[in-house]
XYZ file of N, CA, C and O in Angstrom:
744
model
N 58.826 117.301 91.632
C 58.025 116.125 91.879
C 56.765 116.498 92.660
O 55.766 115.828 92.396
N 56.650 117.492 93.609
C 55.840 117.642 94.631
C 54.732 118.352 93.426
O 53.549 118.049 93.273
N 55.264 119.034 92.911
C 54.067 119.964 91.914
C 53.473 118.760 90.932
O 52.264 118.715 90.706
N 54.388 117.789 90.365
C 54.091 116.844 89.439
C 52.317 116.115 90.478
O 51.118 116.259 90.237
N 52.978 115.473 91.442
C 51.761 115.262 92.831
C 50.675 116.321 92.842
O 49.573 115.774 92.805
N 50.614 117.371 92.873
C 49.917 118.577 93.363
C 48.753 118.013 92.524
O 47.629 117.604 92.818
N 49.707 118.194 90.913
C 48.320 118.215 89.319
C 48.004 117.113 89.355
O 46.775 117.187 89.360
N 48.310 115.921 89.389
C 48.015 114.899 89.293
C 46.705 114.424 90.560
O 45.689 113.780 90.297
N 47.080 114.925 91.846
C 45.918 115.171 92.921
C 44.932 115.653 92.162
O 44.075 114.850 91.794
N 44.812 117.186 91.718
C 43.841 117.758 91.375
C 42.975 117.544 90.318
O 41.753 117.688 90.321
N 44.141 116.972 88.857
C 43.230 116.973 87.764
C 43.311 114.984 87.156
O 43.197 114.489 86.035
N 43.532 114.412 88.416
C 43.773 112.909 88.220
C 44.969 113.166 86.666
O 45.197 114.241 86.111
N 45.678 111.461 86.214
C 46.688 111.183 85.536
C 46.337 111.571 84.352
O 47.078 112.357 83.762
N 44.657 110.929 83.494
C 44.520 111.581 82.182
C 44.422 112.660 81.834
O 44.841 113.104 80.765
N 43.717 113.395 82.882
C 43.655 114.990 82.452
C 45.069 115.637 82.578
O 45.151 116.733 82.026
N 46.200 115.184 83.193
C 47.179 115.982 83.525
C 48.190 116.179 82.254
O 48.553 115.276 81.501
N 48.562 117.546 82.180
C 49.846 117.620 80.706
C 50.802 117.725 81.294
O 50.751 117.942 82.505
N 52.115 117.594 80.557
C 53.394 117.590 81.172
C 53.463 119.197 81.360
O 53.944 119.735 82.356
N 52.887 119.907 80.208
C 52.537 121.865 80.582
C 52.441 121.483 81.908
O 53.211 121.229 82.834
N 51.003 121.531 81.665
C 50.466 121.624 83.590
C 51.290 121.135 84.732
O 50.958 121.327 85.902
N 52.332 120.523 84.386
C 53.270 119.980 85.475
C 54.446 120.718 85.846
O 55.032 120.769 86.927
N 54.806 121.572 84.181
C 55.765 122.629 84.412
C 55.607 123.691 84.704
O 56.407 124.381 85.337
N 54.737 123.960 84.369
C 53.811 125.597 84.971
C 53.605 125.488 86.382
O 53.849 126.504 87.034
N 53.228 124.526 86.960
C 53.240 124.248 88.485
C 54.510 124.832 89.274
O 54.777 125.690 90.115
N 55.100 123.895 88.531
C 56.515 124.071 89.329
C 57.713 124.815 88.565
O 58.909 124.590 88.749
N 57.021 125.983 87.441
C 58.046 127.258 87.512
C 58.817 126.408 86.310
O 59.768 125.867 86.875
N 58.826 126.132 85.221
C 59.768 125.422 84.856
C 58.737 125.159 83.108
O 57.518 125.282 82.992
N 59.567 124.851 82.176
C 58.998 124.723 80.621
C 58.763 123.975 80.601
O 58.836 123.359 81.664
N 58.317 123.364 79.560
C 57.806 122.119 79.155
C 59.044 121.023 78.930
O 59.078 119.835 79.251
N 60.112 121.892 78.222
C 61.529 121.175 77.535
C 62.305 120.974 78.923
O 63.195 120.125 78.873
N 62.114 121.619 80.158
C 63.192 121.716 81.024
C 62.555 120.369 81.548
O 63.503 119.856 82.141
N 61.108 119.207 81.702
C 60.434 118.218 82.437
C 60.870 117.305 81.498
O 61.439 116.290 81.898
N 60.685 117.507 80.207
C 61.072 116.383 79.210
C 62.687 116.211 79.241
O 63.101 115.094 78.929
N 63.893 117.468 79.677
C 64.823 116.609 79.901
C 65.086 115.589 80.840
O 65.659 114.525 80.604
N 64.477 116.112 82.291
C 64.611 114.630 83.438
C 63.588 113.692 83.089
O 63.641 112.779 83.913
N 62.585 113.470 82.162
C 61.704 112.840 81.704
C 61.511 112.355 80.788
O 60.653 113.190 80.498
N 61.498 111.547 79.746
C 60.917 111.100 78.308
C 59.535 110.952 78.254
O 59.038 110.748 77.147
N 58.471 111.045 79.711
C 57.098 110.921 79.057
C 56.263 111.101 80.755
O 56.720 110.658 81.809
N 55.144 111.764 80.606
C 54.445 111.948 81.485
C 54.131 110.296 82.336
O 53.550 110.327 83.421
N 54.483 109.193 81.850
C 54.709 108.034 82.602
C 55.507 108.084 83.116
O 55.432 107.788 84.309
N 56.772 108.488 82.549
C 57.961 107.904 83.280
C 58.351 108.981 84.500
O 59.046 108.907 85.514
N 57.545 110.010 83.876
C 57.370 110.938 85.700
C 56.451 110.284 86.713
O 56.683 110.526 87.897
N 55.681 109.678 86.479
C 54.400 109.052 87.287
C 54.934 107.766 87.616
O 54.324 107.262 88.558
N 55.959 106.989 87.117
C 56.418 105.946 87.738
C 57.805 106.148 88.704
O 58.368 105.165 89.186
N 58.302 107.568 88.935
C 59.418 108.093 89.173
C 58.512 108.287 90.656
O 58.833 107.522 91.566
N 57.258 109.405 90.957
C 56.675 109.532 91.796
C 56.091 108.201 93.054
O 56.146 108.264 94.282
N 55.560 107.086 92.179
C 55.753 106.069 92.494
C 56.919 105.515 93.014
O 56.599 104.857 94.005
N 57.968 105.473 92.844
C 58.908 104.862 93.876
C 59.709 105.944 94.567
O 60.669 105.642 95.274
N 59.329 107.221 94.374
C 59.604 107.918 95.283
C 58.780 107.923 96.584
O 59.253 108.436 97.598
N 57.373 107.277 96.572
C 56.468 106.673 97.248
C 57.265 105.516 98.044
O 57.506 105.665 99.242
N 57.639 104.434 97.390
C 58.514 103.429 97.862
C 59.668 103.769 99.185
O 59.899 103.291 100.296
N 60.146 104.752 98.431
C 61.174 105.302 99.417
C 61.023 106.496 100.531
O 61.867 106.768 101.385
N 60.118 106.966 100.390
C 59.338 107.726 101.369
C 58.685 106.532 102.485
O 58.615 106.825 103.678
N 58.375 105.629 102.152
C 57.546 104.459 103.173
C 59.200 103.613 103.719
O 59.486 103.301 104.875
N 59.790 103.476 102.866
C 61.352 102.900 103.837
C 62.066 103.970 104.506
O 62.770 103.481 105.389
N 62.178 105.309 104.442
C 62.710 106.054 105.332
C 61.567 106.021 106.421
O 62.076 105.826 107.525
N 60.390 106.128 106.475
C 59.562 106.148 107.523
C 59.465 105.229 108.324
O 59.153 105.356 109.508
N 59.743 104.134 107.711
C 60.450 103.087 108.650
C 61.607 103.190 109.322
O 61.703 102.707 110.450
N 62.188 103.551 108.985
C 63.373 103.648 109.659
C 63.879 105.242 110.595
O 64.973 105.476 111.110
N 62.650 106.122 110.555
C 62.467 107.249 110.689
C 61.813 106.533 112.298
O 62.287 107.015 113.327
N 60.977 105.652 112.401
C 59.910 104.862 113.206
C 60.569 103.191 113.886
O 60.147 102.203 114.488
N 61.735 103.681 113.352
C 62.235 101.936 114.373
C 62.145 101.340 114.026
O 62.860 100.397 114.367
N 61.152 101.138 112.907
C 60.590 99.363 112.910
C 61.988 98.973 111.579
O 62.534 99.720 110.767
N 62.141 97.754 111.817
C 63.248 97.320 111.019
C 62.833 96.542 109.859
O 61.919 95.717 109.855
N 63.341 96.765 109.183
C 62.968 96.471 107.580
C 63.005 94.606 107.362
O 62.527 93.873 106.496
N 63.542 94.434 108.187
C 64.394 92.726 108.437
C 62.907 91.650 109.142
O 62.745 90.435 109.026
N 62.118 92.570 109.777
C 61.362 91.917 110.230
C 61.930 91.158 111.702
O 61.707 90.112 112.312
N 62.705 92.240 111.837
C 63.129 91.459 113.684
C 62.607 91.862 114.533
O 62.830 91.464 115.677
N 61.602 92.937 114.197
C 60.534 94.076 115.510
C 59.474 92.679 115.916
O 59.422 91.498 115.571
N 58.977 93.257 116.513
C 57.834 92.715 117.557
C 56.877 92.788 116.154
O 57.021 93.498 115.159
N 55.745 91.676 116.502
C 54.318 91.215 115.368
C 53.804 92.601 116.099
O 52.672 92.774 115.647
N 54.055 93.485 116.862
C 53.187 95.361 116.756
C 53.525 95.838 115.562
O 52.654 96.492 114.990
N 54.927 95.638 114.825
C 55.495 96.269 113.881
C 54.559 95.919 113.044
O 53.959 96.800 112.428
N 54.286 94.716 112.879
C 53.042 94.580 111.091
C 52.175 95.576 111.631
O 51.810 96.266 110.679
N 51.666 95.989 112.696
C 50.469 97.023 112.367
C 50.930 98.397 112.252
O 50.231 99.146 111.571
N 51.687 98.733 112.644
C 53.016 100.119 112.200
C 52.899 100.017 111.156
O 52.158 100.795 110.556
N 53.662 98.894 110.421
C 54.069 99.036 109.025
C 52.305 99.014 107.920
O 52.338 99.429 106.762
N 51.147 98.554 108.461
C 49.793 98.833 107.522
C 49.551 100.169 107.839
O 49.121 100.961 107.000
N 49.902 100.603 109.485
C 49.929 101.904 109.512
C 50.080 103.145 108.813
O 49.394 104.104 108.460
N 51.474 102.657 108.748
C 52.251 103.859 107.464
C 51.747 103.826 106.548
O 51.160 104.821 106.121
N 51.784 102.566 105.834
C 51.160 102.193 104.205
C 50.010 103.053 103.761
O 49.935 103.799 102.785
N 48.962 102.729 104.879
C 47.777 103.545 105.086
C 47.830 104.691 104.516
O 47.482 105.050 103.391
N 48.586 105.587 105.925
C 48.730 106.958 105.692
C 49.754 107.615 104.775
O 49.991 108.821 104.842
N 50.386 106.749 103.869
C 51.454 107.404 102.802
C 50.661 106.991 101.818
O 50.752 107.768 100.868
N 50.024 106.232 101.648
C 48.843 106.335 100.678
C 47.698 107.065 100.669
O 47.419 107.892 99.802
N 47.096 106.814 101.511
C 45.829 108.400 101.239
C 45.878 109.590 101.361
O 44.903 110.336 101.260
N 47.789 110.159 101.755
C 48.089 111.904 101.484
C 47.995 111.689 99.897
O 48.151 110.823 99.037
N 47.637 113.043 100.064
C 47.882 113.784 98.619
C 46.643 112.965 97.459
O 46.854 113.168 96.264
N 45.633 112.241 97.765
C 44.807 111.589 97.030
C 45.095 110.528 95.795
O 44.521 110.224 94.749
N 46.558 110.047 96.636
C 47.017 109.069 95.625
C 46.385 107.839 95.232
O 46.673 107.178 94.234
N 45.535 107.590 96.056
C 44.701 106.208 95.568
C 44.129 106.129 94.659
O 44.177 105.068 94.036
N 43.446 107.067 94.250
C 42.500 107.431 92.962
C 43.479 107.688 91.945
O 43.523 106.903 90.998
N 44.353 108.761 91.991
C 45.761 108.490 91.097
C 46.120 107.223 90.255
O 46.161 106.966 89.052
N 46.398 106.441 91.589
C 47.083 105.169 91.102
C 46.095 104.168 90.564
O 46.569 103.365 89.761
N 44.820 104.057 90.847
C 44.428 103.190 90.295
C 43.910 103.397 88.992
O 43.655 102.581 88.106
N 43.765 105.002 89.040
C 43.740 105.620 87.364
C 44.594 104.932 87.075
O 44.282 103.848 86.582
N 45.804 105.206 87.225
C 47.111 104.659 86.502
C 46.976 103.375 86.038
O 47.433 103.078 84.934
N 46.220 102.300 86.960
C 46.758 100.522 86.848
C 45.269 100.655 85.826
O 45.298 99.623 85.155
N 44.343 101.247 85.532
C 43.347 101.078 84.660
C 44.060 101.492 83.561
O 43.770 100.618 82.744
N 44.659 102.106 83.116
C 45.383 102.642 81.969
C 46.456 101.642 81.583
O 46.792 101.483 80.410
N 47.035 100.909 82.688
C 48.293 100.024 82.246
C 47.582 98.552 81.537
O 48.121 97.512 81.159
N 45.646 99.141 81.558
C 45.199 97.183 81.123
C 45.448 97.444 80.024
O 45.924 96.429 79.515
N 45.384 98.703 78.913
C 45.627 98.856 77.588
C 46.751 99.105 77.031
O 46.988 99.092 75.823
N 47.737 99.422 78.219
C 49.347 99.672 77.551
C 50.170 98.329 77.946
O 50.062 97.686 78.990
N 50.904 98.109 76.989
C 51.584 96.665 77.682
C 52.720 97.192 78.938
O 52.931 96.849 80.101
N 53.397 98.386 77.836
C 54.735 98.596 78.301
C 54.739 99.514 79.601
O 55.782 99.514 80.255
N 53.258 100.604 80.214
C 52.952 100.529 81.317
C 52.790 99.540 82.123
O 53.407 99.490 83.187
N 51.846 98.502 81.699
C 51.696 97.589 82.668
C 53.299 96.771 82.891
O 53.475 96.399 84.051
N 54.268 96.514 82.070
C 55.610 95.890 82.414
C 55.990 97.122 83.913
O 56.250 96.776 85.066
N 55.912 98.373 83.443
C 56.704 99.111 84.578
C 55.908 99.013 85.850
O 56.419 98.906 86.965
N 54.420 99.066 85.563
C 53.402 99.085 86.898
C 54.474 97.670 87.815
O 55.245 97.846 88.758
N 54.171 96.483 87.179
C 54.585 95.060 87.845
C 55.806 95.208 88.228
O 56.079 94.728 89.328
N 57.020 95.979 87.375
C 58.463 96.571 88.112
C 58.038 96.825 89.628
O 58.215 96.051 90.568
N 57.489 97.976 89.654
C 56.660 98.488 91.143
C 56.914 97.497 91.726
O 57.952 97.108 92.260
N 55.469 96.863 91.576
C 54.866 96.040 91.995
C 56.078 95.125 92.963
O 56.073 94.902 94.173
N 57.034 94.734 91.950
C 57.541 93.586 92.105
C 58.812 94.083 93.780
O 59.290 93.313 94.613
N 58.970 95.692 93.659
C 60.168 96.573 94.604
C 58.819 96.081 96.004
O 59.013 95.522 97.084
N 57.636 96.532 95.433
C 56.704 96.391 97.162
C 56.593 94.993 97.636
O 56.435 94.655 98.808
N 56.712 94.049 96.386
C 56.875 92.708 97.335
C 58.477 92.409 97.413
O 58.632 91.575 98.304
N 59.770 92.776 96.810
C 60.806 91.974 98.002
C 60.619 93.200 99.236
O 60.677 92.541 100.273
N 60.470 94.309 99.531
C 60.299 94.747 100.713
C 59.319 94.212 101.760
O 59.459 94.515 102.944
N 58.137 93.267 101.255
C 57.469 92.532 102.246
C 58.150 91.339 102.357
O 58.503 90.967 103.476
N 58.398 90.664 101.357
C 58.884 89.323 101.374
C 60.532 89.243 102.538
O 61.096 88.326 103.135
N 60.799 90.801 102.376
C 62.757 90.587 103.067
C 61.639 90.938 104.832
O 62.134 90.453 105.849
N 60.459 91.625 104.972
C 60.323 91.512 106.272
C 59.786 90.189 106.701
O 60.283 89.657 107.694
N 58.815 89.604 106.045
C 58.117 88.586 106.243
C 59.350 87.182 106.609
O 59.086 86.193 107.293
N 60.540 87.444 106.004
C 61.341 86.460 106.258
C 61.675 86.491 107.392
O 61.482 85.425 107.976
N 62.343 87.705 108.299
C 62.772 88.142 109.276
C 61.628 87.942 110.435
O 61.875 88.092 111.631
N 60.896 87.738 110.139
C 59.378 87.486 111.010
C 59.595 86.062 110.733
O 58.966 85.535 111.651
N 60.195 84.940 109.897
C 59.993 83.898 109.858
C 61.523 83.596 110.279
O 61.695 82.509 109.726
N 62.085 83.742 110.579
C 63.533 83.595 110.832
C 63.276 83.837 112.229
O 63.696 82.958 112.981
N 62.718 84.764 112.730
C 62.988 84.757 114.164
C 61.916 84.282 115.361
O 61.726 84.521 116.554
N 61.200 83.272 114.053
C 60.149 82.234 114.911
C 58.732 83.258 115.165
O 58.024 82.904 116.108
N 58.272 84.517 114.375
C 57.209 84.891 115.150
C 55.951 84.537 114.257
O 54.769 84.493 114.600
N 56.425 84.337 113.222
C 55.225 83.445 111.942
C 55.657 82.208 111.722
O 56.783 81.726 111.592
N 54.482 81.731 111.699
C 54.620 80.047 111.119
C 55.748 80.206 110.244
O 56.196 81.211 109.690
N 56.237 78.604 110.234
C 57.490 78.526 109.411
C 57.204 77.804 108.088
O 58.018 77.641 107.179
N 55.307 77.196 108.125
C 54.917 76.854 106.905
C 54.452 77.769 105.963
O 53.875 77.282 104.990
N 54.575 79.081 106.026
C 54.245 80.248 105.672
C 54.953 80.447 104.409
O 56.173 80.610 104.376
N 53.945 80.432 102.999
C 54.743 80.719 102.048
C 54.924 82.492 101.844
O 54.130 83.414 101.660
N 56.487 82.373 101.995
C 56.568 83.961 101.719
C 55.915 84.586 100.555
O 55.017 85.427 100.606
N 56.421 84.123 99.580
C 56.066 85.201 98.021
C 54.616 84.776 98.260
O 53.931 85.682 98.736
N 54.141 83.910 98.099
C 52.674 83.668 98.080
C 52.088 84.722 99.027
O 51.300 85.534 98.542
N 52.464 84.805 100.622
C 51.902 85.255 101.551
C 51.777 86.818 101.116
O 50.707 87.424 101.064
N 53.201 87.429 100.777
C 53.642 88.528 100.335
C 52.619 89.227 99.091
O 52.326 90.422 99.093
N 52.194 88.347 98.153
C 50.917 88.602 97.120
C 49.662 89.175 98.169
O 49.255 90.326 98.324
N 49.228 87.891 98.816
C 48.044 88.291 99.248
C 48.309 89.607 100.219
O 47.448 90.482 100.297
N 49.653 89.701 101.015
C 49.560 91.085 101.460
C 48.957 92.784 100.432
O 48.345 93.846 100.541
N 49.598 92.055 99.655
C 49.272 93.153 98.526
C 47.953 93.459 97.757
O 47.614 94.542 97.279
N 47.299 92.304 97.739
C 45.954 92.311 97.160
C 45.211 92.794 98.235
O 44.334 93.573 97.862
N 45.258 92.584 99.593
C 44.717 93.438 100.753
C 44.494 94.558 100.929
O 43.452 95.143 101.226
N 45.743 94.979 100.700
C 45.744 96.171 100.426
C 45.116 97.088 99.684
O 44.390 98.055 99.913
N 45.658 96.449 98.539
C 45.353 97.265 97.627
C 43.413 97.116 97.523
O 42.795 98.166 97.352
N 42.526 95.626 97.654
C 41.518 95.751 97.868
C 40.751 96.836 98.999
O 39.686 97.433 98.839
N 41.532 96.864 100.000
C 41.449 98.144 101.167
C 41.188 99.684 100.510
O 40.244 100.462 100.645
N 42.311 99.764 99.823
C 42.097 101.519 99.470
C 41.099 101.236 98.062
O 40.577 102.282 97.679
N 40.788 100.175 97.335
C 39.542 100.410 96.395
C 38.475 100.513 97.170
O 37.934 101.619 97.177
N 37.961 99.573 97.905
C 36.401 99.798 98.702
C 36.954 100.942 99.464
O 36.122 101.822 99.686
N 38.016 101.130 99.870
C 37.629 102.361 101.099
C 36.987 103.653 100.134
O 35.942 104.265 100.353
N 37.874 103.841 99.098
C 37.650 104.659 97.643
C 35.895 105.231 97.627
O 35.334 106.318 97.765
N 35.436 103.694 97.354
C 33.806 103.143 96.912
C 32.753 103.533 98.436
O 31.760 104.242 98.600
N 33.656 102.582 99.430
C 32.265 102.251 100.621
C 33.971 103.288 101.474
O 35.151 102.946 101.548
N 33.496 104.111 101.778
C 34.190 105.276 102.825
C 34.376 105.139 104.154
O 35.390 105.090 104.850
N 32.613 105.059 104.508
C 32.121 104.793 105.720
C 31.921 103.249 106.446
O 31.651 102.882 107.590
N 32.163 102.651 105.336
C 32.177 100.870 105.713
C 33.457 100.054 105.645
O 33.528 98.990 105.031
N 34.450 100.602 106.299
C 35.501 100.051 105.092
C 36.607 100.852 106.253
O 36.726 102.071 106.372
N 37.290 99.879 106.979
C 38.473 100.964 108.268
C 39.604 100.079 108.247
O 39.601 98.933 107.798
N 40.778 100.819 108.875
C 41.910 99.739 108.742
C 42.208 98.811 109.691
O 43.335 98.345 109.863
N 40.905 98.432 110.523
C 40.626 97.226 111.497
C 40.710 95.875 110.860
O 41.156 94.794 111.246
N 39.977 96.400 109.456
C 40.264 95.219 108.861
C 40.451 95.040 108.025
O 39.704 94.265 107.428
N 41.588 95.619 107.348
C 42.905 95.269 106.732
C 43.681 94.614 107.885
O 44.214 93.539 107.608
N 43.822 95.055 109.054
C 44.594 94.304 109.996
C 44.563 92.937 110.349
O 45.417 92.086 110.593
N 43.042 92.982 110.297
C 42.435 91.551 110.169
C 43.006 90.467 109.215
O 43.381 89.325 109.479
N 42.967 91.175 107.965
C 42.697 90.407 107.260
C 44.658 89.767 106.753
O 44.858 88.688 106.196
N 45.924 90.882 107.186
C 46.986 90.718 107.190
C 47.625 89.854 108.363
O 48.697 89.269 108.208
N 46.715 89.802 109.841
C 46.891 89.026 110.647
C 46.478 87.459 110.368
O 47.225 86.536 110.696
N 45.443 87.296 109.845
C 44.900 85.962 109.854
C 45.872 85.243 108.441
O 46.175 84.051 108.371
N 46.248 86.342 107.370
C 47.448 85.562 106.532
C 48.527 84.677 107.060
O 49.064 83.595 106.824
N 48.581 85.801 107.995
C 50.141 85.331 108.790
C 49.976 84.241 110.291
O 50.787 83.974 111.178
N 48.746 83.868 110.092
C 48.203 83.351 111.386
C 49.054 83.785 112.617
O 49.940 83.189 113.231
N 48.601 84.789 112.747
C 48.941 86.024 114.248
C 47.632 85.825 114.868
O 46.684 85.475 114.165
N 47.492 86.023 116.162
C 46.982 86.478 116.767
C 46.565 87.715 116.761
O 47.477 88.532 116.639
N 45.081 88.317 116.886
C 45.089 90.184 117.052
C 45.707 90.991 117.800
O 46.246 92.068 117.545
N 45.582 90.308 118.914
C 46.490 90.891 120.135
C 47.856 90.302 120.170
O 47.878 89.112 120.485
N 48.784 90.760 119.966
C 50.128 90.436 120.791
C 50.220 89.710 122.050
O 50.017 90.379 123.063
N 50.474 88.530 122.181
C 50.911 87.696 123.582
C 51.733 87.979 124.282
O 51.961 87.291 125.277
């Protein structure tokens, strides 16, 4: 997987062959296509190995998945997001990827699979933040849980574009005022 990451860093998703993925990592072409049926279904494998790399780090980091930490934890948790997203130059990766899924259907079904694992992991914290009184209780989760995601994900495109204009002050911002938080902790 790490070599699959390496090529995909270097020569972005279209240029990359499943060769180039086995040659990386010591291995044939036939030996990737058995744990694999298609240079997607390795790239969506990497992807929630992403997923699960950001929930052990949570839990590597205290903060509880339940949403019973302190409103510091939402900035931990954009924290991480942050920085498990811009190792290895996955942003550009992935959004190669979601440009490619506007012309495939059956990519775009697996992209929204994703999609759908990163929102109940916001939606199961966001509850736990609403369960234990620290967000409004008129707070629509799934709704709220979307716009977390479009934040985001708008975050690492301009950061992509505008580098120097563009910090995770405000993404914080802009995930605090969803949740009508305060910036500072009381």
């Amino acid at each position: 997987m790490e070599s699959a990451l390496q090529v995909f860093s270097k020569k972005g998703y279209s240029d990359t062959s499943v060769e180039e993925i086995a040659e990386s990592a010591g291995y044939t072409k036939g030996t990737v296509y058995v744990h694999f049926k298609s240079k997607e279904e390795l790239f969506l494998t990497l992807m929630d190995e992403r997923l699960k790399a950001f929930k052990r780090q949570m839990i590597d980091r205290g903060i509880d998945e339940k949403g019973e930490g302190s409103i510091h934890s939402v900035k931990e948790l954009l924290h991480l997001f942050i920085e498990l997203t811009e190792k290895d130059y996955w942003t550009p990766i992935f959004f190669e990827f979601c440009a490619i899924s506007l012309r495939n259907e059956k990519i775009k079904g697996k992209l929204l699979d994703h999609y759908e694992k990163w929102l109940q992991l916001i939606m199961a914290y966001l509850a736990g933040l609403k369960q234990s009184g620290k967000i409004d209780n008129g707070i629509d989760i799934r709704k709220t849980s979307y716009e977390i995601l479009i934040a985001l994900d708008g975050f690492h495109w301009h950061k992509t574009i505008h580098s120097n204009e563009v910090d995770l002050q405000m993404v914080e911002n802009s995930v605090f005022s969803l949740l009508r938080l305060p910036l500072k902790e009381e």
